[in-house]
PDB file of C-alpha atoms in Angstrom:
ATOM      1  CA  GLY A   1     -16.474  -2.017   7.006  1.00  0.00           C
ATOM      2  CA  ALA A   2     -13.360  -3.689   5.552  1.00  0.00           C
ATOM      3  CA  VAL A   3     -11.131  -3.298   8.583  1.00  0.00           C
ATOM      4  CA  VAL A   4      -7.777  -5.012   8.808  1.00  0.00           C
ATOM      5  CA  SER A   5      -5.859  -5.175  12.067  1.00  0.00           C
ATOM      6  CA  GLN A   6      -2.266  -6.060  12.845  1.00  0.00           C
ATOM      7  CA  HIS A   7      -0.718  -7.179  16.081  1.00  0.00           C
ATOM      8  CA  PRO A   8       1.542  -6.086  17.560  1.00  0.00           C
ATOM      9  CA  SER A   9       1.760  -2.492  16.374  1.00  0.00           C
ATOM     10  CA  TRP A  10       5.406  -2.387  17.369  1.00  0.00           C
ATOM     11  CA  VAL A  11       7.896  -4.913  18.660  1.00  0.00           C
ATOM     12  CA  ILE A  12      11.494  -4.888  19.766  1.00  0.00           C
ATOM     13  CA  CYS A  13      13.399  -8.150  19.734  1.00  0.00           C
ATOM     14  CA  LYS A  14      16.969  -9.293  20.173  1.00  0.00           C
ATOM     15  CA  SER A  15      19.078 -10.451  17.285  1.00  0.00           C
ATOM     16  CA  GLY A  16      18.682 -14.172  16.660  1.00  0.00           C
ATOM     17  CA  THR A  17      15.169 -14.457  18.028  1.00  0.00           C
ATOM     18  CA  SER A  18      11.958 -14.921  16.053  1.00  0.00           C
ATOM     19  CA  VAL A  19       8.927 -12.673  16.031  1.00  0.00           C
ATOM     20  CA  LYS A  20       5.401 -13.313  14.790  1.00  0.00           C
ATOM     21  CA  ILE A  21       3.106 -10.655  13.338  1.00  0.00           C
ATOM     22  CA  GLU A  22      -0.623 -11.272  12.964  1.00  0.00           C
ATOM     23  CA  CYS A  23      -2.895  -9.820  10.321  1.00  0.00           C
ATOM     24  CA  ARG A  24      -6.654 -10.142  10.694  1.00  0.00           C
ATOM     25  CA  SER A  25      -9.575  -9.104   8.537  1.00  0.00           C
ATOM     26  CA  LEU A  26     -12.173  -8.121  11.117  1.00  0.00           C
ATOM     27  CA  ASP A  27     -15.403  -7.891   9.179  1.00  0.00           C
ATOM     28  CA  PHE A  28     -14.863  -9.809   5.968  1.00  0.00           C
ATOM     29  CA  GLN A  29     -13.302 -13.008   4.764  1.00  0.00           C
ATOM     30  CA  ALA A  30     -10.100 -12.578   2.837  1.00  0.00           C
ATOM     31  CA  THR A  31      -9.092 -15.320   0.461  1.00  0.00           C
ATOM     32  CA  THR A  32      -5.895 -13.449  -0.308  1.00  0.00           C
ATOM     33  CA  MET A  33      -3.616 -11.470   1.958  1.00  0.00           C
ATOM     34  CA  PHE A  34      -0.439  -9.631   1.098  1.00  0.00           C
ATOM     35  CA  TRP A  35       2.645  -8.794   3.123  1.00  0.00           C
ATOM     36  CA  TYR A  36       4.661  -5.670   2.398  1.00  0.00           C
ATOM     37  CA  ARG A  37       7.825  -4.201   3.789  1.00  0.00           C
ATOM     38  CA  GLN A  38       8.442  -0.471   3.965  1.00  0.00           C
ATOM     39  CA  PHE A  39      11.777   1.143   4.761  1.00  0.00           C
ATOM     40  CA  PRO A  40      11.824   4.693   6.144  1.00  0.00           C
ATOM     41  CA  LYS A  41      10.637   7.244   3.612  1.00  0.00           C
ATOM     42  CA  GLN A  42      10.367   4.593   0.917  1.00  0.00           C
ATOM     43  CA  SER A  43       7.602   2.806  -0.905  1.00  0.00           C
ATOM     44  CA  LEU A  44       5.966  -0.510  -0.108  1.00  0.00           C
ATOM     45  CA  MET A  45       7.682  -3.580  -1.442  1.00  0.00           C
ATOM     46  CA  LEU A  46       5.560  -6.682  -1.824  1.00  0.00           C
ATOM     47  CA  MET A  47       7.109  -9.613   0.004  1.00  0.00           C
ATOM     48  CA  ALA A  48       4.571 -12.349  -0.572  1.00  0.00           C
ATOM     49  CA  THR A  49       1.006 -13.195  -1.496  1.00  0.00           C
ATOM     50  CA  SER A  50      -0.813 -15.491   0.868  1.00  0.00           C
ATOM     51  CA  ASN A  51      -3.838 -17.592  -0.068  1.00  0.00           C
ATOM     52  CA  GLU A  52      -5.878 -19.395   2.548  1.00  0.00           C
ATOM     53  CA  GLY A  53      -5.015 -23.055   2.770  1.00  0.00           C
ATOM     54  CA  SER A  54      -2.086 -22.972   0.374  1.00  0.00           C
ATOM     55  CA  LYS A  55       1.564 -22.017   0.387  1.00  0.00           C
ATOM     56  CA  ALA A  56       2.465 -18.377   0.061  1.00  0.00           C
ATOM     57  CA  THR A  57       3.963 -17.047  -3.146  1.00  0.00           C
ATOM     58  CA  TYR A  58       7.114 -15.081  -2.440  1.00  0.00           C
ATOM     59  CA  GLU A  59       8.504 -12.270  -4.540  1.00  0.00           C
ATOM     60  CA  GLN A  60      11.924 -12.581  -6.048  1.00  0.00           C
ATOM     61  CA  GLY A  61      14.659 -11.940  -3.516  1.00  0.00           C
ATOM     62  CA  VAL A  62      12.526 -12.654  -0.447  1.00  0.00           C
ATOM     63  CA  GLU A  63      13.840 -15.543   1.647  1.00  0.00           C
ATOM     64  CA  LYS A  64      10.943 -17.892   2.259  1.00  0.00           C
ATOM     65  CA  ASP A  65      12.757 -19.684   5.082  1.00  0.00           C
ATOM     66  CA  LYS A  66      13.339 -16.417   6.876  1.00  0.00           C
ATOM     67  CA  PHE A  67       9.904 -14.903   6.421  1.00  0.00           C
ATOM     68  CA  LEU A  68       7.430 -17.657   7.185  1.00  0.00           C
ATOM     69  CA  ILE A  69       3.856 -16.963   6.181  1.00  0.00           C
ATOM     70  CA  ASN A  70       0.851 -18.935   7.350  1.00  0.00           C
ATOM     71  CA  HIS A  71      -2.672 -18.225   6.145  1.00  0.00           C
ATOM     72  CA  ALA A  72      -4.566 -20.611   8.374  1.00  0.00           C
ATOM     73  CA  SER A  73      -8.047 -19.171   7.999  1.00  0.00           C
ATOM     74  CA  LEU A  74     -10.017 -16.717   5.904  1.00  0.00           C
ATOM     75  CA  THR A  75      -9.462 -14.005   8.499  1.00  0.00           C
ATOM     76  CA  LEU A  76      -5.913 -14.598   9.734  1.00  0.00           C
ATOM     77  CA  SER A  77      -2.467 -14.571   8.195  1.00  0.00           C
ATOM     78  CA  THR A  78       0.774 -14.542  10.147  1.00  0.00           C
ATOM     79  CA  LEU A  79       4.292 -13.479   9.229  1.00  0.00           C
ATOM     80  CA  THR A  80       7.122 -14.912  11.316  1.00  0.00           C
ATOM     81  CA  VAL A  81      10.541 -13.350  10.992  1.00  0.00           C
ATOM     82  CA  THR A  82      12.931 -16.099  11.981  1.00  0.00           C
ATOM     83  CA  SER A  83      16.393 -15.486  13.423  1.00  0.00           C
ATOM     84  CA  ALA A  84      15.897 -11.768  13.118  1.00  0.00           C
ATOM     85  CA  HIS A  85      18.844  -9.456  12.530  1.00  0.00           C
ATOM     86  CA  PRO A  86      19.111  -5.670  12.678  1.00  0.00           C
ATOM     87  CA  GLU A  87      18.749  -5.424   8.895  1.00  0.00           C
ATOM     88  CA  ASP A  88      15.264  -6.932   9.270  1.00  0.00           C
ATOM     89  CA  SER A  89      14.166  -3.851  11.177  1.00  0.00           C
ATOM     90  CA  SER A  90      11.403  -2.287   9.149  1.00  0.00           C
ATOM     91  CA  PHE A  91       7.716  -1.413   8.961  1.00  0.00           C
ATOM     92  CA  TYR A  92       5.695  -4.451   7.925  1.00  0.00           C
ATOM     93  CA  ILE A  93       2.238  -3.891   6.471  1.00  0.00           C
ATOM     94  CA  CYS A  94      -0.353  -6.478   5.546  1.00  0.00           C
ATOM     95  CA  SER A  95      -3.378  -6.100   3.317  1.00  0.00           C
ATOM     96  CA  ALA A  96      -6.382  -8.235   2.540  1.00  0.00           C
ATOM     97  CA  SER A  97      -8.561  -8.631  -0.514  1.00  0.00           C
ATOM     98  CA  PRO A  98     -12.290  -9.113  -0.035  1.00  0.00           C
ATOM     99  CA  PRO A  99     -14.260 -11.607  -2.107  1.00  0.00           C
ATOM    100  CA  TYR A 100     -14.664 -10.389  -5.641  1.00  0.00           C
ATOM    101  CA  ILE A 101     -17.588  -8.073  -6.331  1.00  0.00           C
ATOM    102  CA  LEU A 102     -17.842  -6.074  -9.520  1.00  0.00           C
ATOM    103  CA  GLY A 103     -16.150  -2.793  -8.874  1.00  0.00           C
ATOM    104  CA  THR A 104     -13.699  -4.090  -6.279  1.00  0.00           C
ATOM    105  CA  GLU A 105     -11.110  -5.342  -8.730  1.00  0.00           C
ATOM    106  CA  SER A 106      -7.630  -5.514  -7.200  1.00  0.00           C
ATOM    107  CA  GLU A 107      -8.909  -3.732  -4.115  1.00  0.00           C
ATOM    108  CA  GLN A 108      -6.836  -4.258  -0.989  1.00  0.00           C
ATOM    109  CA  TYR A 109      -7.513  -3.096   2.563  1.00  0.00           C
ATOM    110  CA  PHE A 110      -4.424  -2.315   4.560  1.00  0.00           C
ATOM    111  CA  GLY A 111      -3.575  -2.929   8.160  1.00  0.00           C
ATOM    112  CA  PRO A 112      -1.997  -0.205  10.306  1.00  0.00           C
ATOM    113  CA  GLY A 113       1.442  -1.773  10.122  1.00  0.00           C
ATOM    114  CA  THR A 114       3.920  -3.271  12.590  1.00  0.00           C
ATOM    115  CA  ARG A 115       7.211  -1.604  13.347  1.00  0.00           C
ATOM    116  CA  LEU A 116       9.901  -4.181  14.042  1.00  0.00           C
ATOM    117  CA  THR A 117      13.178  -3.163  15.658  1.00  0.00           C
ATOM    118  CA  VAL A 118      15.869  -5.780  16.047  1.00  0.00           C
ATOM    119  CA  THR A 119      18.624  -4.913  18.503  1.00  0.00           C
TER     120      THR A 119
ATOM    121  CA  ALA B   1       6.546  -5.803 -16.414  1.00  0.00           C
ATOM    122  CA  GLN B   2       4.615  -2.858 -15.099  1.00  0.00           C
ATOM    123  CA  SER B   3       6.075   0.065 -13.197  1.00  0.00           C
ATOM    124  CA  VAL B   4       4.814   3.197 -11.512  1.00  0.00           C
ATOM    125  CA  THR B   5       6.743   6.443 -11.264  1.00  0.00           C
ATOM    126  CA  GLN B   6       5.872   9.349  -9.033  1.00  0.00           C
ATOM    127  CA  LEU B   7       7.779  12.280 -10.358  1.00  0.00           C
ATOM    128  CA  ASP B   8       7.990  14.316  -7.164  1.00  0.00           C
ATOM    129  CA  SER B   9       9.332  12.947  -3.894  1.00  0.00           C
ATOM    130  CA  GLN B  10       8.179  16.027  -1.982  1.00  0.00           C
ATOM    131  CA  VAL B  11       5.579  18.695  -2.713  1.00  0.00           C
ATOM    132  CA  PRO B  12       5.263  21.689  -0.385  1.00  0.00           C
ATOM    133  CA  VAL B  13       2.208  23.903  -0.810  1.00  0.00           C
ATOM    134  CA  PHE B  14       0.449  26.579   1.154  1.00  0.00           C
ATOM    135  CA  GLU B  15      -2.869  25.932   2.828  1.00  0.00           C
ATOM    136  CA  GLU B  16      -5.881  26.504   0.557  1.00  0.00           C
ATOM    137  CA  ALA B  17      -3.697  26.354  -2.553  1.00  0.00           C
ATOM    138  CA  PRO B  18      -4.337  23.775  -5.297  1.00  0.00           C
ATOM    139  CA  VAL B  19      -2.040  20.777  -5.631  1.00  0.00           C
ATOM    140  CA  GLU B  20      -1.228  18.157  -8.246  1.00  0.00           C
ATOM    141  CA  LEU B  21       0.719  14.994  -7.485  1.00  0.00           C
ATOM    142  CA  ARG B  22       2.049  13.351 -10.595  1.00  0.00           C
ATOM    143  CA  CYS B  23       1.998   9.661 -11.429  1.00  0.00           C
ATOM    144  CA  ASN B  24       3.025   7.851 -14.604  1.00  0.00           C
ATOM    145  CA  TYR B  25       2.785   4.155 -15.271  1.00  0.00           C
ATOM    146  CA  SER B  26       4.124   1.770 -17.840  1.00  0.00           C
ATOM    147  CA  SER B  27       2.505  -1.471 -18.796  1.00  0.00           C
ATOM    148  CA  SER B  28       2.051  -3.511 -21.931  1.00  0.00           C
ATOM    149  CA  VAL B  29      -1.458  -4.472 -20.869  1.00  0.00           C
ATOM    150  CA  SER B  30      -4.456  -2.657 -19.403  1.00  0.00           C
ATOM    151  CA  VAL B  31      -4.153  -1.682 -15.774  1.00  0.00           C
ATOM    152  CA  TYR B  32      -6.227  -0.533 -12.870  1.00  0.00           C
ATOM    153  CA  LEU B  33      -4.891   2.554 -11.100  1.00  0.00           C
ATOM    154  CA  PHE B  34      -5.100   3.620  -7.474  1.00  0.00           C
ATOM    155  CA  TRP B  35      -4.117   6.447  -5.180  1.00  0.00           C
ATOM    156  CA  TYR B  36      -3.517   5.711  -1.493  1.00  0.00           C
ATOM    157  CA  VAL B  37      -2.730   8.038   1.414  1.00  0.00           C
ATOM    158  CA  GLN B  38      -0.551   7.105   4.376  1.00  0.00           C
ATOM    159  CA  TYR B  39      -0.537   9.150   7.560  1.00  0.00           C
ATOM    160  CA  PRO B  40       2.510   8.798   9.873  1.00  0.00           C
ATOM    161  CA  ASN B  41       2.930   5.317  11.350  1.00  0.00           C
ATOM    162  CA  GLN B  42      -0.295   4.085   9.794  1.00  0.00           C
ATOM    163  CA  GLY B  43      -1.325   1.788   6.987  1.00  0.00           C
ATOM    164  CA  LEU B  44      -2.657   2.913   3.639  1.00  0.00           C
ATOM    165  CA  GLN B  45      -6.124   4.286   2.956  1.00  0.00           C
ATOM    166  CA  LEU B  46      -7.666   4.222  -0.506  1.00  0.00           C
ATOM    167  CA  LEU B  47      -8.323   7.694  -1.906  1.00  0.00           C
ATOM    168  CA  LEU B  48      -9.684   6.714  -5.303  1.00  0.00           C
ATOM    169  CA  LYS B  49      -9.335   4.225  -8.115  1.00  0.00           C
ATOM    170  CA  TYR B  50      -9.737   3.970 -11.863  1.00  0.00           C
ATOM    171  CA  LEU B  51     -11.052   0.717 -13.274  1.00  0.00           C
ATOM    172  CA  SER B  52     -12.772   1.773 -16.488  1.00  0.00           C
ATOM    173  CA  GLY B  53     -15.260   4.292 -17.845  1.00  0.00           C
ATOM    174  CA  SER B  54     -15.013   7.995 -17.092  1.00  0.00           C
ATOM    175  CA  THR B  55     -11.417   9.135 -17.020  1.00  0.00           C
ATOM    176  CA  LEU B  56     -12.073  11.646 -14.248  1.00  0.00           C
ATOM    177  CA  VAL B  57     -12.355   9.882 -10.931  1.00  0.00           C
ATOM    178  CA  LYS B  58     -13.496  11.525  -7.724  1.00  0.00           C
ATOM    179  CA  GLY B  59     -12.382  10.218  -4.362  1.00  0.00           C
ATOM    180  CA  ILE B  60     -12.559  10.968  -0.684  1.00  0.00           C
ATOM    181  CA  ASN B  61     -11.419  14.160   1.037  1.00  0.00           C
ATOM    182  CA  GLY B  62     -12.009  16.268  -2.087  1.00  0.00           C
ATOM    183  CA  PHE B  63      -9.358  14.557  -4.207  1.00  0.00           C
ATOM    184  CA  GLU B  64      -9.770  13.648  -7.854  1.00  0.00           C
ATOM    185  CA  ALA B  65      -7.575  12.096 -10.507  1.00  0.00           C
ATOM    186  CA  GLU B  66      -7.620  11.905 -14.267  1.00  0.00           C
ATOM    187  CA  PHE B  67      -6.611   8.871 -16.266  1.00  0.00           C
ATOM    188  CA  ASN B  68      -4.794   9.793 -19.461  1.00  0.00           C
ATOM    189  CA  LYS B  69      -4.093   6.749 -21.567  1.00  0.00           C
ATOM    190  CA  SER B  70      -2.085   8.528 -24.242  1.00  0.00           C
ATOM    191  CA  GLN B  71       0.250  10.018 -21.644  1.00  0.00           C
ATOM    192  CA  THR B  72       0.072   6.963 -19.371  1.00  0.00           C
ATOM    193  CA  SER B  73      -0.616   9.248 -16.448  1.00  0.00           C
ATOM    194  CA  PHE B  74      -2.915   9.294 -13.456  1.00  0.00           C
ATOM    195  CA  HIS B  75      -2.273  12.594 -11.704  1.00  0.00           C
ATOM    196  CA  LEU B  76      -3.963  13.388  -8.388  1.00  0.00           C
ATOM    197  CA  ARG B  77      -5.421  16.838  -7.776  1.00  0.00           C
ATOM    198  CA  LYS B  78      -7.139  18.826  -5.074  1.00  0.00           C
ATOM    199  CA  PRO B  79      -8.333  22.400  -5.648  1.00  0.00           C
ATOM    200  CA  SER B  80      -7.728  23.577  -2.082  1.00  0.00           C
ATOM    201  CA  VAL B  81      -5.618  21.715   0.462  1.00  0.00           C
ATOM    202  CA  HIS B  82      -5.832  21.701   4.250  1.00  0.00           C
ATOM    203  CA  ILE B  83      -3.247  21.130   6.941  1.00  0.00           C
ATOM    204  CA  SER B  84      -4.819  17.725   7.529  1.00  0.00           C
ATOM    205  CA  ASP B  85      -3.825  16.641   4.002  1.00  0.00           C
ATOM    206  CA  THR B  86      -0.192  16.465   5.102  1.00  0.00           C
ATOM    207  CA  ALA B  87       0.739  12.847   4.434  1.00  0.00           C
ATOM    208  CA  GLU B  88       2.513  10.470   2.067  1.00  0.00           C
ATOM    209  CA  TYR B  89       0.652   9.682  -1.126  1.00  0.00           C
ATOM    210  CA  PHE B  90       1.207   6.541  -3.165  1.00  0.00           C
ATOM    211  CA  CYS B  91       0.129   5.787  -6.701  1.00  0.00           C
ATOM    212  CA  ALA B  92      -0.317   2.106  -7.505  1.00  0.00           C
ATOM    213  CA  ALA B  93      -1.231  -0.059 -10.464  1.00  0.00           C
ATOM    214  CA  SER B  94      -2.358  -3.600 -11.022  1.00  0.00           C
ATOM    215  CA  ILE B  95      -2.745  -5.574 -14.197  1.00  0.00           C
ATOM    216  CA  GLN B  96      -6.392  -6.182 -15.007  1.00  0.00           C
ATOM    217  CA  GLY B  97      -7.278  -9.651 -13.772  1.00  0.00           C
ATOM    218  CA  ALA B  98      -4.430  -9.768 -11.261  1.00  0.00           C
ATOM    219  CA  GLN B  99      -4.430  -8.800  -7.600  1.00  0.00           C
ATOM    220  CA  LYS B 100      -0.852  -7.667  -7.074  1.00  0.00           C
ATOM    221  CA  LEU B 101      -0.275  -3.951  -6.678  1.00  0.00           C
ATOM    222  CA  VAL B 102       2.870  -2.178  -7.811  1.00  0.00           C
ATOM    223  CA  PHE B 103       3.519   1.039  -5.925  1.00  0.00           C
ATOM    224  CA  GLY B 104       5.247   4.220  -6.900  1.00  0.00           C
ATOM    225  CA  GLN B 105       7.953   5.715  -4.722  1.00  0.00           C
ATOM    226  CA  GLY B 106       5.528   7.979  -2.875  1.00  0.00           C
ATOM    227  CA  THR B 107       5.139  11.756  -2.676  1.00  0.00           C
ATOM    228  CA  ARG B 108       5.305  13.558   0.618  1.00  0.00           C
ATOM    229  CA  LEU B 109       2.767  16.392   0.633  1.00  0.00           C
ATOM    230  CA  THR B 110       3.536  19.120   3.133  1.00  0.00           C
ATOM    231  CA  ILE B 111       1.028  21.868   3.782  1.00  0.00           C
ATOM    232  CA  ASN B 112       2.358  25.149   5.093  1.00  0.00           C
ATOM    233  CA  PRO B 113       0.067  27.590   6.911  1.00  0.00           C
TER     234      PRO B 113
END
């Protein structure tokens, strides 16, 4: 149980174009989803927290107009990188939190990641 | 603000040897602590977590970790490693009552035959 998928797993796009990444919780409803960015051989940096039906909360330094997040349902959140540039190339990972049950505090289930390359 | 520090960026060990991956945290409030493993080009998988109670926590794949409040540490251990344990390991913390995770820098565990 608790499987999170991401699509696509990798994408190459040209500079100036936009790309959308989907994150789905396959067997549970996720009221909260998170988007992370990971540079090569570095840790995960939280970009934003996404709650179903409300606006995402972005971390300091993350451009909300560049990284558009939509959490349209309890099983789907999308990240759109608008007007992508080579410096946006990275590994993007989403995670989802299941409904609270005692013992699952702060638990997040991670997707397999999406590698974005902007040429 | 809370922070997590993994003291070793890389740890090479021989197969069947014991290993310890170190993690220290700082926080002015109580935290939950986690260890995740990341295999190449994959997402993160939860190894174990400490929420409360017994300070020795056992996880999957033979790993365990001990919460030490006085030393603000949560070191990960395995008595005998296998080639398949080669991966990146991340320590993470969250403030009790919050959902956000703060990750350490990661430790690359390399197992040599």
